[in-house]
PDB file of C-alpha atoms in Angstrom:
ATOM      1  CA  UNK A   1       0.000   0.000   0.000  1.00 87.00           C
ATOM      2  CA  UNK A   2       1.023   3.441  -0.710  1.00 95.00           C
ATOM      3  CA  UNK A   3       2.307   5.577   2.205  1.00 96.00           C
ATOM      4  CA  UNK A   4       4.029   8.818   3.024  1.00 97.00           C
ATOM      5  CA  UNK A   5       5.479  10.337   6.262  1.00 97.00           C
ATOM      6  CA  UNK A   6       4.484  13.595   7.292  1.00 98.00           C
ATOM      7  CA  UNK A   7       6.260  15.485   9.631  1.00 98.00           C
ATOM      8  CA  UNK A   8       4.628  18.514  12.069  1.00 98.00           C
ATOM      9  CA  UNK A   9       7.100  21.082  12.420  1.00 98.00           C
ATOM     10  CA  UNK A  10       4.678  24.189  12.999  1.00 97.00           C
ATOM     11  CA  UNK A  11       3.926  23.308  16.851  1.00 96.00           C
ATOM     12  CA  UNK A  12       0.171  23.620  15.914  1.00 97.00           C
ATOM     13  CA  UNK A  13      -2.259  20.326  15.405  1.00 97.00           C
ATOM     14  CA  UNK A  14      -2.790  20.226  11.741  1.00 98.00           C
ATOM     15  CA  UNK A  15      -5.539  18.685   9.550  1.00 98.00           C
ATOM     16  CA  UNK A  16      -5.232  17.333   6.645  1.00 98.00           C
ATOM     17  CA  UNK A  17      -6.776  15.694   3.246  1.00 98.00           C
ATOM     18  CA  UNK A  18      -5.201  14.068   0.700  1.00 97.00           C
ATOM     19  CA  UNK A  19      -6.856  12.939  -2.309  1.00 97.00           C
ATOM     20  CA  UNK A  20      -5.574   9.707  -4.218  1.00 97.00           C
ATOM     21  CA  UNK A  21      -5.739   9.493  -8.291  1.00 96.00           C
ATOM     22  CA  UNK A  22      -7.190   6.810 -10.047  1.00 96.00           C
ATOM     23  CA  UNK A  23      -4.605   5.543 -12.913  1.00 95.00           C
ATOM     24  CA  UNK A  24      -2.080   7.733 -13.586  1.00 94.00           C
ATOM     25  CA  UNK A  25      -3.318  10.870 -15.322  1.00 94.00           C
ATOM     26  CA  UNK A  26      -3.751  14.441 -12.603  1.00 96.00           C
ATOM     27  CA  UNK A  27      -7.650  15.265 -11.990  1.00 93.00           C
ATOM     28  CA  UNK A  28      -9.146  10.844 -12.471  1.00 94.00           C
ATOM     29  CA  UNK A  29      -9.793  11.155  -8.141  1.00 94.00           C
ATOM     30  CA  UNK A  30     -10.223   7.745  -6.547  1.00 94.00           C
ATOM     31  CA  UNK A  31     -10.581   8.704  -2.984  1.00 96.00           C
ATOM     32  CA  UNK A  32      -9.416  10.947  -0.447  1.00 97.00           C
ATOM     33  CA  UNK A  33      -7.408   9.972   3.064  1.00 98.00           C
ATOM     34  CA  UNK A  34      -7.592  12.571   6.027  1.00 98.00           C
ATOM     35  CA  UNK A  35      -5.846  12.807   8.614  1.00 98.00           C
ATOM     36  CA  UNK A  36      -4.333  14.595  11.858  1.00 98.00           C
ATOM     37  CA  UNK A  37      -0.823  15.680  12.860  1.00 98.00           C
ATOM     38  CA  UNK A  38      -0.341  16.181  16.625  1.00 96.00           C
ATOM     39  CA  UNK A  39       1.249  19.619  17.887  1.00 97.00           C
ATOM     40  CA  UNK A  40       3.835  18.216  18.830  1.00 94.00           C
ATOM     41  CA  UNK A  41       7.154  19.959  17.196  1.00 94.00           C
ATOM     42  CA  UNK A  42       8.680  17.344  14.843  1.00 95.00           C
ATOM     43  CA  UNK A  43       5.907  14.894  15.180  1.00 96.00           C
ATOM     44  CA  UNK A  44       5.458  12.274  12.926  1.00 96.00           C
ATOM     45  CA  UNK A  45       2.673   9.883  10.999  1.00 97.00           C
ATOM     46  CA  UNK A  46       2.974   7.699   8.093  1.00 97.00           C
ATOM     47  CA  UNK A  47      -0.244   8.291   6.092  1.00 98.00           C
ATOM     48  CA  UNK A  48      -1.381   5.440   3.639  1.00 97.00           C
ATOM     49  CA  UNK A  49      -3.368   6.059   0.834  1.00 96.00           C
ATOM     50  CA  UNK A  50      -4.324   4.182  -2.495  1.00 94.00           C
ATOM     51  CA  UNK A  51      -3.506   0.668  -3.516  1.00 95.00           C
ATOM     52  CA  UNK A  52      -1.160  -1.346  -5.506  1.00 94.00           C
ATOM     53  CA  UNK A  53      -2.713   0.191  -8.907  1.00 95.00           C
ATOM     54  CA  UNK A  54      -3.489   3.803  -7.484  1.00 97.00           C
ATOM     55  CA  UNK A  55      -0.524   5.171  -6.092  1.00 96.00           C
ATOM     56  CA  UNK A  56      -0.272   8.370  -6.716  1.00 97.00           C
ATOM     57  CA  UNK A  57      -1.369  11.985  -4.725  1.00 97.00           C
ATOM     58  CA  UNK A  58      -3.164  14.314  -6.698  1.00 97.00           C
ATOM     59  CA  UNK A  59      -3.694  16.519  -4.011  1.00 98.00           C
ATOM     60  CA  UNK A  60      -2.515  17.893  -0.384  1.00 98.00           C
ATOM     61  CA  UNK A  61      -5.165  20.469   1.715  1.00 98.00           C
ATOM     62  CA  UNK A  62      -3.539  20.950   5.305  1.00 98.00           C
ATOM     63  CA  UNK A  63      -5.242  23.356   7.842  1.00 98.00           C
ATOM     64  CA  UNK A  64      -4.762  24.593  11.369  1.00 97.00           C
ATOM     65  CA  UNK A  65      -6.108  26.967  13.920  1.00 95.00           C
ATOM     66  CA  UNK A  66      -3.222  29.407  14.895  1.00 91.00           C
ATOM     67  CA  UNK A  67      -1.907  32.526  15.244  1.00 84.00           C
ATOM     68  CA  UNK A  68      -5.448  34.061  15.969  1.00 90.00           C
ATOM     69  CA  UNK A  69      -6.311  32.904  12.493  1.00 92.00           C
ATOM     70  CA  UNK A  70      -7.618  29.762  10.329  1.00 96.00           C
ATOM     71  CA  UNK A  71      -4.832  28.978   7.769  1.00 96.00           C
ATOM     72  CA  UNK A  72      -5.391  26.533   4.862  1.00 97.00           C
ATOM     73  CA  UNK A  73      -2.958  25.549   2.071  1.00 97.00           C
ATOM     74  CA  UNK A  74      -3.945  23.673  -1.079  1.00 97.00           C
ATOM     75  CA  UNK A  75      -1.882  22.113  -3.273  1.00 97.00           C
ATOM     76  CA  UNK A  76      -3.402  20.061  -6.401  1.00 97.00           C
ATOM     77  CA  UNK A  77      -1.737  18.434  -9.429  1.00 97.00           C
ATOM     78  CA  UNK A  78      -2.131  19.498 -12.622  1.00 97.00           C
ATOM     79  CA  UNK A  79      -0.002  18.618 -15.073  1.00 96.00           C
ATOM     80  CA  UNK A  80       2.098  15.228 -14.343  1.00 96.00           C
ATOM     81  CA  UNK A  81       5.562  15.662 -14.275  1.00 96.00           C
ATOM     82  CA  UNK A  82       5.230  19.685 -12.500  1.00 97.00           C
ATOM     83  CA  UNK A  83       6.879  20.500  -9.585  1.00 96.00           C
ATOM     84  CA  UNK A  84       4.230  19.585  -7.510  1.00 96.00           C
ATOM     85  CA  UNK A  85       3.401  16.403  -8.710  1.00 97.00           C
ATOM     86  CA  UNK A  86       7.350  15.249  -8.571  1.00 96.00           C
ATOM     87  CA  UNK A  87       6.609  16.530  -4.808  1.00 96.00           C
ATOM     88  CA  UNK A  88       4.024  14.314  -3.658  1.00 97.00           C
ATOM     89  CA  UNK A  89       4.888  11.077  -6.175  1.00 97.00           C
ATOM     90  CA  UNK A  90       8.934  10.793  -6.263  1.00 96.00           C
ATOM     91  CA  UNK A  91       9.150  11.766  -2.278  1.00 96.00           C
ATOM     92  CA  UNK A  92       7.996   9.465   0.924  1.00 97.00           C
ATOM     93  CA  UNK A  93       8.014  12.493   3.432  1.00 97.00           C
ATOM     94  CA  UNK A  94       6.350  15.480   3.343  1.00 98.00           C
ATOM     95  CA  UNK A  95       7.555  17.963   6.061  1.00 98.00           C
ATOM     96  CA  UNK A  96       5.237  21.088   6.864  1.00 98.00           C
ATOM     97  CA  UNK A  97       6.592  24.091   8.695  1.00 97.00           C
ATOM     98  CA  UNK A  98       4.907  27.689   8.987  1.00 95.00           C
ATOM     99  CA  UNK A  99       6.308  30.323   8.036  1.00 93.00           C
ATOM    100  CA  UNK A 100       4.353  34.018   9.572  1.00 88.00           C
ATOM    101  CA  UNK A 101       0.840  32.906   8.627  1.00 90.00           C
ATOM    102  CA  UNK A 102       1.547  30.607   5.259  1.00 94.00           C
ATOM    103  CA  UNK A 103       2.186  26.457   5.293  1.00 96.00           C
ATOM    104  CA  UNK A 104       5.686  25.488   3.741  1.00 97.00           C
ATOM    105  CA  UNK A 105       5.459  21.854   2.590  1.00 97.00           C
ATOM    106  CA  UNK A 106       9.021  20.137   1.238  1.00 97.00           C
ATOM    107  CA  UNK A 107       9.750  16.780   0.628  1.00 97.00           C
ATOM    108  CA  UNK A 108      12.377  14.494   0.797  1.00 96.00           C
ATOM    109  CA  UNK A 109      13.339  10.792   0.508  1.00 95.00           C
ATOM    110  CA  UNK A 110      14.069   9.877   4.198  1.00 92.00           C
ATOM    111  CA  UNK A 111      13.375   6.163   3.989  1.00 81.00           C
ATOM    112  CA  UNK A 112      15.527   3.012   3.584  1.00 71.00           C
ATOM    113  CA  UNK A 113      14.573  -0.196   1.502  1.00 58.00           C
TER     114      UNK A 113
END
């Protein structure tokens, strides 16, 4: 099964929705997979999502309750091969930090086969 790590590193609990693509082509949605990141700084949760033949993200919403304010980021594939789909489909985590009162979300490849 499909699966990414996300990492907390905002100090604020943060929601989030992922939605899974059916096949490989941006916009075909299977499914979607939320989820919650403790408030913890640095806190971790491996998130799985799909199935053997739907593996890829087509889409990241992540929301939290801080700063006297509601703030929501949205990120949704497009095109394959942008930026942001290489993000969410050649990466396993997916690290969110804030940054004033906007969500920064990196990847990396952090895992070992």
């Amino acid at each position: 099964m499909p699966a990414k790590l996300f990492v907390n590193n905002t100090g604020y609990e943060i929601n989030g929705n992922l939605t899974v693509r059916a096949g490989s082509q941006p916009g075909q949605n299977l499914n979607s997979v939320q989820f919650v990141l403790d408030s913890s700084m640095g806190s971790q949760q491996v998130v799985n999502y799909g199935d053997p033949q739907n593996v890829f993200m087509d889409q990241l919403e992540i929301s939290t309750l801080a700063l006297g304010g509601y703030i929501i980021s949205n990120q949704i594939v497009v095109t394959r091969g942008s930026i942001i789909d290489d993000m969410f489909n050649t990466q396993d985590t997916i690290t969110i930090t804030l940054n004033n009162q906007s969500f920064v979300v990196t990847t990396s490849n952090t895992w070992t086969i």
